[in-house]
Tab-separated table of C-alpha atoms in Angstrom:
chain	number	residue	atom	x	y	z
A	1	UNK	CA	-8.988	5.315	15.576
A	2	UNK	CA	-11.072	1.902	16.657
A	3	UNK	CA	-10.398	0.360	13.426
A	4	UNK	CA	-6.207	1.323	13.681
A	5	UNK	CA	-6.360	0.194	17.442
A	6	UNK	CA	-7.995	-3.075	15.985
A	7	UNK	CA	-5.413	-4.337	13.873
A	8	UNK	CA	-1.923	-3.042	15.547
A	9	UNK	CA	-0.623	-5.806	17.249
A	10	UNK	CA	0.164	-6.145	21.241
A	11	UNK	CA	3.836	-5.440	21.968
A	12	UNK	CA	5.066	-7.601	24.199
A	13	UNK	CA	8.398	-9.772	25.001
A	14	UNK	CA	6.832	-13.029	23.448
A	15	UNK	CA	7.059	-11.703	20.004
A	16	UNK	CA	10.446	-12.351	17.478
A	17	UNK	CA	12.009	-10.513	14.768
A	18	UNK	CA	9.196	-10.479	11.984
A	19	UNK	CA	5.875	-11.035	13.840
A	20	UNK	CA	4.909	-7.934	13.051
A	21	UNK	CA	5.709	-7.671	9.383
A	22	UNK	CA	8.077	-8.542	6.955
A	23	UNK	CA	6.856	-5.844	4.198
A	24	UNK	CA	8.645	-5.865	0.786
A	25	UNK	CA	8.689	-2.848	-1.947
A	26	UNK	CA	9.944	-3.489	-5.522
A	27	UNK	CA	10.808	0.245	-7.335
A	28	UNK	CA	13.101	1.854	-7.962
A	29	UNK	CA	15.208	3.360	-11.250
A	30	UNK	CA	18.379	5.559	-11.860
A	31	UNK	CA	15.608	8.130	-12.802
A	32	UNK	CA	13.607	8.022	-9.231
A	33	UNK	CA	15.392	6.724	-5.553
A	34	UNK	CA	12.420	8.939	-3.422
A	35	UNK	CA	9.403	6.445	-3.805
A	36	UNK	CA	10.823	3.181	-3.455
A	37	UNK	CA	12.109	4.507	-0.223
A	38	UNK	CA	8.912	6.626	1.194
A	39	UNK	CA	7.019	3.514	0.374
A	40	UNK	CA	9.307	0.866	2.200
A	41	UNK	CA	10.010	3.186	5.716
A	42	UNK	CA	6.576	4.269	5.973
A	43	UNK	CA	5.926	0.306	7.312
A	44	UNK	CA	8.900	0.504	9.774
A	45	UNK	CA	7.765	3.979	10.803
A	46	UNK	CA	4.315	2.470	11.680
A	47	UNK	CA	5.752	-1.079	13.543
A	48	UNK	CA	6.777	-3.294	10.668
A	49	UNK	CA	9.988	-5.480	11.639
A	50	UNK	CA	12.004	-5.629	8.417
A	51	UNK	CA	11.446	-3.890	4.857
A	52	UNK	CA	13.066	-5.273	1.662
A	53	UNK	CA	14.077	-3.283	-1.398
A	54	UNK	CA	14.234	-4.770	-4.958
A	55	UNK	CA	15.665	-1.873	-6.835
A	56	UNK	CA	17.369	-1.214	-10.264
A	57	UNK	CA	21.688	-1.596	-9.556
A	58	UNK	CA	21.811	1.816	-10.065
A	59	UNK	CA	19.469	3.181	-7.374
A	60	UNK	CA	19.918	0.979	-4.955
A	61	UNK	CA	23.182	2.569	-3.184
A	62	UNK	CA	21.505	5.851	-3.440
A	63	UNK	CA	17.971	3.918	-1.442
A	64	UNK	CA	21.096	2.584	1.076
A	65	UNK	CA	22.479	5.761	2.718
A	66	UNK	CA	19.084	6.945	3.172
A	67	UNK	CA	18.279	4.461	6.007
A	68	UNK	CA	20.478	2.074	7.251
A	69	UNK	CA	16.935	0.221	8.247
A	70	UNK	CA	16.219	-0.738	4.828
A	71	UNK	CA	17.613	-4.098	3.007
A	72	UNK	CA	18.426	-3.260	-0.286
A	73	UNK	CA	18.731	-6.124	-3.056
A	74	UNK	CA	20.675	-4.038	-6.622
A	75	UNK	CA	18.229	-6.272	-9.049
A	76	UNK	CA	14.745	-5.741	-9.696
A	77	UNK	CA	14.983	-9.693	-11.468
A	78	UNK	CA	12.196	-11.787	-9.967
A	79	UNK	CA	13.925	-15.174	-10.308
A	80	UNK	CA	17.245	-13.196	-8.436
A	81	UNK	CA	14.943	-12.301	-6.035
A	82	UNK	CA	12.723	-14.906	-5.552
A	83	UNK	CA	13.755	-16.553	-2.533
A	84	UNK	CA	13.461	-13.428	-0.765
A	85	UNK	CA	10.440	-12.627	-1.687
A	86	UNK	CA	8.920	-15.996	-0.643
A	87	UNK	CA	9.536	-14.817	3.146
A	88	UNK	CA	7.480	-11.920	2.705
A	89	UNK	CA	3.884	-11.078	4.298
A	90	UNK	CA	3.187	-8.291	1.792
A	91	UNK	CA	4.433	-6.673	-1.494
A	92	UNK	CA	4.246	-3.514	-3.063
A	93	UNK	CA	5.192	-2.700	-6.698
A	94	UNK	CA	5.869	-0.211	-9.263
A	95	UNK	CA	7.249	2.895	-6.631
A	96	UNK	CA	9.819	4.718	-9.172
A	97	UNK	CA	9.957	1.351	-11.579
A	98	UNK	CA	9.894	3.316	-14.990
A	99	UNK	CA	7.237	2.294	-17.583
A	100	UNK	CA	9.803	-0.097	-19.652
A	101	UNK	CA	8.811	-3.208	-21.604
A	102	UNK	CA	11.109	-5.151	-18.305
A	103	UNK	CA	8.083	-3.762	-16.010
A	104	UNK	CA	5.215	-5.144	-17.843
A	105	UNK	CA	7.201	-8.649	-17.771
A	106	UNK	CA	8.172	-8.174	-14.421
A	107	UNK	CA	4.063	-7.495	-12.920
A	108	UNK	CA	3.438	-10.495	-14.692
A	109	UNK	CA	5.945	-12.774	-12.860
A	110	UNK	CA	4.972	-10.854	-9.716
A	111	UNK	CA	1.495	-11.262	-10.332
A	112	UNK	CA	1.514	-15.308	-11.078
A	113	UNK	CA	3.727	-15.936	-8.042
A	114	UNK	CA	1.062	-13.918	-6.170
A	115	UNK	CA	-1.608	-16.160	-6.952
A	116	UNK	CA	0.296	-19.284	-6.193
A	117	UNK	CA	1.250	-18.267	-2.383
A	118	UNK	CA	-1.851	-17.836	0.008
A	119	UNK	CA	0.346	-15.865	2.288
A	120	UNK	CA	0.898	-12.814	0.610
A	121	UNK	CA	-0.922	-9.752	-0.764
A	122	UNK	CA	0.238	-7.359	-3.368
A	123	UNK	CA	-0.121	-3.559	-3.475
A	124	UNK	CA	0.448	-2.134	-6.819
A	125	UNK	CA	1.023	1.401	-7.232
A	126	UNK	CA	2.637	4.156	-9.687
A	127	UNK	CA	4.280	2.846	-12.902
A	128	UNK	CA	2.820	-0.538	-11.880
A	129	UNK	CA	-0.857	0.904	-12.604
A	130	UNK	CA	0.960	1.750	-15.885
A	131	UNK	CA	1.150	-2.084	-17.187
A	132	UNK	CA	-2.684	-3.054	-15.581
A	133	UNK	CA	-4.461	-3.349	-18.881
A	134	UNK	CA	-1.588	-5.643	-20.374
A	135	UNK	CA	-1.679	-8.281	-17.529
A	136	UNK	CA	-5.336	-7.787	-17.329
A	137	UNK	CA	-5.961	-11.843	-17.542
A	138	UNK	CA	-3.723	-12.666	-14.871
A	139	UNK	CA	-5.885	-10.498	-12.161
A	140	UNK	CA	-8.939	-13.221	-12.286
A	141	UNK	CA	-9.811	-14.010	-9.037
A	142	UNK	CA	-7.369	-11.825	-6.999
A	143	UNK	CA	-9.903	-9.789	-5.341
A	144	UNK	CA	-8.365	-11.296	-2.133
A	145	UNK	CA	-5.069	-10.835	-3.006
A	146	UNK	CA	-4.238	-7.712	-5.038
A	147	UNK	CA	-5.097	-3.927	-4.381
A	148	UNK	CA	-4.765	-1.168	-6.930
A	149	UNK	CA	-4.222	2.036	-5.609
A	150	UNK	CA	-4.471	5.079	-8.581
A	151	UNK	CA	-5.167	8.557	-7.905
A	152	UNK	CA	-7.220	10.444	-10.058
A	153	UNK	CA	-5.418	10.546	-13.172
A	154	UNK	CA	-4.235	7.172	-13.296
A	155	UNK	CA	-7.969	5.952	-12.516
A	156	UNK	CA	-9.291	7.842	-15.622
A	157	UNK	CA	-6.474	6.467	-17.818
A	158	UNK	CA	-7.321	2.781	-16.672
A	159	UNK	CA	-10.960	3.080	-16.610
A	160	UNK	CA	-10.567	4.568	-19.478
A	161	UNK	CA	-8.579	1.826	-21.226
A	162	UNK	CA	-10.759	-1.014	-19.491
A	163	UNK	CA	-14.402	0.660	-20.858
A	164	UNK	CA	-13.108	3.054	-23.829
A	165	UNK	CA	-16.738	3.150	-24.718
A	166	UNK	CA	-17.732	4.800	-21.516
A	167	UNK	CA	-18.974	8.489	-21.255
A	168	UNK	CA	-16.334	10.438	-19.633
A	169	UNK	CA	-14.104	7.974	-19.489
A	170	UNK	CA	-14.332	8.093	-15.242
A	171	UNK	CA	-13.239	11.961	-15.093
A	172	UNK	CA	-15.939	13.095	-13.174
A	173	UNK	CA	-16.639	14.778	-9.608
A	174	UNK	CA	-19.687	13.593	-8.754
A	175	UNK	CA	-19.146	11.071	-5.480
A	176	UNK	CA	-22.012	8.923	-6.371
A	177	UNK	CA	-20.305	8.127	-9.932
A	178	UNK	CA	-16.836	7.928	-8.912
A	179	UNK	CA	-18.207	5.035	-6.491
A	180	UNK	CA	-20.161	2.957	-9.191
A	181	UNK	CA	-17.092	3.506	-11.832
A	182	UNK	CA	-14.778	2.041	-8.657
A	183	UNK	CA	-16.738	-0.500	-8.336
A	184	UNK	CA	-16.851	-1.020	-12.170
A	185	UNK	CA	-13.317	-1.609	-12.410
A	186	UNK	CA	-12.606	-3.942	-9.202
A	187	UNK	CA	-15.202	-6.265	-10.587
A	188	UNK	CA	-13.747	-6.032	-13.966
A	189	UNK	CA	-10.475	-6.789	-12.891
A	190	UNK	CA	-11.496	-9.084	-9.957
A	191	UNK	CA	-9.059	-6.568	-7.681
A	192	UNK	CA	-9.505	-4.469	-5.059
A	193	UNK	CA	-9.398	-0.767	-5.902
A	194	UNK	CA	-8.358	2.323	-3.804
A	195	UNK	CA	-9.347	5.787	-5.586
A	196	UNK	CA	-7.524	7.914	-4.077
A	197	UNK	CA	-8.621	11.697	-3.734
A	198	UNK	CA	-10.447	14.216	-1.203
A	199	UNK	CA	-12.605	11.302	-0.464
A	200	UNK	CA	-10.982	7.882	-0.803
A	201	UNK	CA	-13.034	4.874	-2.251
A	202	UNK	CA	-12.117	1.593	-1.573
A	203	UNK	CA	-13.970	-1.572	-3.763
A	204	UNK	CA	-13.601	-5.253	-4.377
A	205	UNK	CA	-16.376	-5.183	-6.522
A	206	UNK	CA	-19.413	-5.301	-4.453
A	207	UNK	CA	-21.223	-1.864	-4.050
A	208	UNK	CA	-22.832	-3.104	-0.522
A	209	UNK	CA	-18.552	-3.294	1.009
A	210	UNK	CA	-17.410	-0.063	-0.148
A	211	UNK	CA	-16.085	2.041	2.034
A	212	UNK	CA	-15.234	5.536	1.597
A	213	UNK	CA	-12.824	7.310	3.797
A	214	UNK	CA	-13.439	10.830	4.700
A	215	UNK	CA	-11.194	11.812	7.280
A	216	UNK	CA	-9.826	15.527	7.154
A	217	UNK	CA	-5.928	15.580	5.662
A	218	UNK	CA	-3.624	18.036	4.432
A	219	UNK	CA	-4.733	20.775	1.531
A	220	UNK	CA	-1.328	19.805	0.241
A	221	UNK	CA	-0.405	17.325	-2.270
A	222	UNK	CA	3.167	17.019	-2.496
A	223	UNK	CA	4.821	14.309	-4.654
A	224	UNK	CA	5.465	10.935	-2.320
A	225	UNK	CA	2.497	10.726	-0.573
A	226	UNK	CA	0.874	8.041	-2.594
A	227	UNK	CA	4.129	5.918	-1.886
A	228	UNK	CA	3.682	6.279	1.879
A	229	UNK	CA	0.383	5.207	1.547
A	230	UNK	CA	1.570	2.439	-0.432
A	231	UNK	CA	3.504	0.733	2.152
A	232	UNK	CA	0.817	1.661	4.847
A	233	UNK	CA	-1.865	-0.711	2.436
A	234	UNK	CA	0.602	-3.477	2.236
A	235	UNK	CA	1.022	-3.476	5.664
A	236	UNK	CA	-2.000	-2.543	7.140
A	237	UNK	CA	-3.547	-5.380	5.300
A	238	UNK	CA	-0.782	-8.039	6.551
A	239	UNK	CA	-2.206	-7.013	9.699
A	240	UNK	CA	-5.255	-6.750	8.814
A	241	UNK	CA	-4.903	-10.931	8.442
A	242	UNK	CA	-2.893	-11.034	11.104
A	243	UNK	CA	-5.324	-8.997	13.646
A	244	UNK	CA	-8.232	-12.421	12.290
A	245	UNK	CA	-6.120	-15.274	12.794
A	246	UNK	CA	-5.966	-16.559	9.369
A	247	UNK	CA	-3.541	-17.901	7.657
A	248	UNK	CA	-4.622	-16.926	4.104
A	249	UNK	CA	-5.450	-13.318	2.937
A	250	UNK	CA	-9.473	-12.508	2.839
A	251	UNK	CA	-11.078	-9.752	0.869
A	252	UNK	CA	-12.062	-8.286	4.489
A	253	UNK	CA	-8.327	-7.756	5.370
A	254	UNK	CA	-7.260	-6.170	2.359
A	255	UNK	CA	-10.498	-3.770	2.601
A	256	UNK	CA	-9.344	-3.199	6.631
A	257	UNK	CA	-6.207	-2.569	5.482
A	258	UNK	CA	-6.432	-0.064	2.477
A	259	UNK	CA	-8.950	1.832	5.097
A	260	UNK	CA	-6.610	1.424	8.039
A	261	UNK	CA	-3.709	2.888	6.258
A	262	UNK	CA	-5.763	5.690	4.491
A	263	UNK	CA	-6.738	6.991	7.995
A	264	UNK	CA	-2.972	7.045	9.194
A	265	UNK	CA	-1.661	8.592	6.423
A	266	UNK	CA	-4.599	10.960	6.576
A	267	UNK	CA	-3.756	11.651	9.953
A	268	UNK	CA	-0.170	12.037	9.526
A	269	UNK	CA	-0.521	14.638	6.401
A	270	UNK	CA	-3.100	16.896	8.553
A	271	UNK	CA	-0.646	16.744	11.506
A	272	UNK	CA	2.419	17.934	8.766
A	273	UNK	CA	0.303	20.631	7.362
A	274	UNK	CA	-0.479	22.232	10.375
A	275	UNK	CA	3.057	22.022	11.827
A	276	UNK	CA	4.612	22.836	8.546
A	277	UNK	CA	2.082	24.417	6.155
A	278	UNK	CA	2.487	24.770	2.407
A	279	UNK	CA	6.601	23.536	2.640
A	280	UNK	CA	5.739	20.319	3.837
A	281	UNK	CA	6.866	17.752	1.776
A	282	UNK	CA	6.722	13.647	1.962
A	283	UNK	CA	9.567	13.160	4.184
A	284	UNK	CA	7.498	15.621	7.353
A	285	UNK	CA	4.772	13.266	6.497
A	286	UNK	CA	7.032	10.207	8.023
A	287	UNK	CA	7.952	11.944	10.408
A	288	UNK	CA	4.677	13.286	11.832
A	289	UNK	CA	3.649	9.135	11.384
A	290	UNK	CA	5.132	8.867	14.900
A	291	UNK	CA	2.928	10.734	16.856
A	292	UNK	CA	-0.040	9.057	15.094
A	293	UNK	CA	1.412	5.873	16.433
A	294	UNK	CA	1.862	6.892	19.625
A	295	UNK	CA	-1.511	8.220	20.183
A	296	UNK	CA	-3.007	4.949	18.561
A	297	UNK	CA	-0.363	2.950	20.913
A	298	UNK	CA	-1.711	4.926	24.388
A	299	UNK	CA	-5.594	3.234	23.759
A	300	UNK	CA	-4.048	-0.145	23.505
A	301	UNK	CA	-1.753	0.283	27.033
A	302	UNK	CA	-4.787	-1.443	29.290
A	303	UNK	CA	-4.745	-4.155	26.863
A	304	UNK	CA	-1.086	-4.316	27.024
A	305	UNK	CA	-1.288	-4.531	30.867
A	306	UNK	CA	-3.872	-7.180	31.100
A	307	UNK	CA	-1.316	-9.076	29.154
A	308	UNK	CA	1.406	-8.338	31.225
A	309	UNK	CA	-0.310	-9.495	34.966
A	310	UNK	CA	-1.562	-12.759	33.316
């Protein structure tokens, strides 16, 4: 828990609306509501102040009356959305987007804008992995602002697609390997990588910084999961920045950050397992995200009282 109890900020009566995050998740189809939405409350769950949702017309009434915490814009059109987007501390992108030619085009406005604002990180996940290869070019030098996060399947496909001449093509089991290939593609790409699986392996490129995290979770995989841990990266690693004092994001925070939230969310499954067993599904994983913070929250109380007597 030290590195968690590191980076959540002090509560206190000093802070305003959107100190502690302003977190922003663009997904979302007629085909799938669920992700967008497990990926955009799993930041207010933890402490985040205000999530945004930039979702196809069609889903976004269904993404409304599941949380009247949400703001939900009914476009997924970067220029529509742009001004928005500018106020954000973190982005994720591609929960439930579909694979359409519009998604490749739209990473690749998301992407440049990315690269032009040094106060704001982007998480890409699900269909967005889908589009990688295409908008390969525009990932140079973004090791300090981008994270990939693809679970086993969606790592093979990529590596796969980045080094088709590769043996294996990055299916393999062996720990040692999976590292080197994860390394392999975030220096490739100039990105950081999260491979998630039963051990999760996080990279910018240098094989001296990765970190692997091996904390005990659920023996159930149920579909949302990755989307909660999703908006745990993006936020994590806003806070991750936040928790230095810098103004601009480092490669440190978005390592801190992918590790911070992979322990949470680690947490948070194990705790839904056990109370829940094999029916658990992504929404008992939210909810069980509240004890987690609690129990993070009670080792930063003498902290919060040598604030409070100053």
């Amino acid at each position: 828990m030290a590195l968690l109890r590191r980076l959540f900020p002090v509560l206190g009566k000093h802070l305003r609306k959107g100190d502690c995050g302003k977190i922003g998740v663009i997904g979302g189809s007629p085909d799938y509501t669920g992700a967008p939405y497990f990926a955009s409350i799993t930041p207010m769950k933890i402490g985040a102040d205000l999530a945004f949702v930039y979702a196809h017309s069609d889903a976004a009434p269904v993404i409304k009356s599941y949380s009247p915490e949400l703001i939900v814009y009914p476009s997924t059109d970067f220029a529509t959305n742009r001004h928005s987007i500018e106020r954000l501390d973190a982005l994720v992108f591609g929960p439930g987007l579909g694979r359409q030619k519009h998604t490749q085009n739209l990473l690749a406005d998301v992407v440049n804008f990315v690269r032009s604002k040094q106060n704001l990180c982007l998480v890409i996940d699900a269909d967005g992995l889908f589009f990688i290869k295409e908008c390969s070019e525009l990932f140079k030098g973004c090791t300090d602002k981008v994270i990939i996060t693809p679970n086993h399947r969606e790592f093979v496909r990529l590596y796969t697609q980045m080094f088709p001449n590769q043996p294996k093509g990055g299916d393999t089991d062996k720990l040692e390997i999976q590292c080197e290939m994860a390394d392999q593609l975030a220096k490739h790409l100039e990105v950081t990588v999260m491979r998630k699986g039963e051990i999760d392996i996080i990279s910018n490129g240098s094989a001296a910084q990765t970190r692997l995290v091996q904390a005990d979770t659920s023996m159930r995989r149920c579909g949302g999961q990755g989307d909660i841990l999703s908006g745990a990266t993006a936020l994590f690693a806003f806070w991750a920045r936040k928790a230095s004092g810098a103004d601009i994001y480092s490669s440190e925070h978005l390592l801190d950050g992918a590790e911070a939230a992979s322990l949470l969310v680690r947490n948070a499954s194990l705790r839904t397992f056990q109370a829940v067993g094999r029916s658990m599904n992504a929404a008992d994983v939210i909810d069980h995200i509240v004890p987690v913070v609690r129990d993070i929250d009670s080792g930063l109380s003498a902290k919060v009282a040598t604030i409070t007597t100053r």
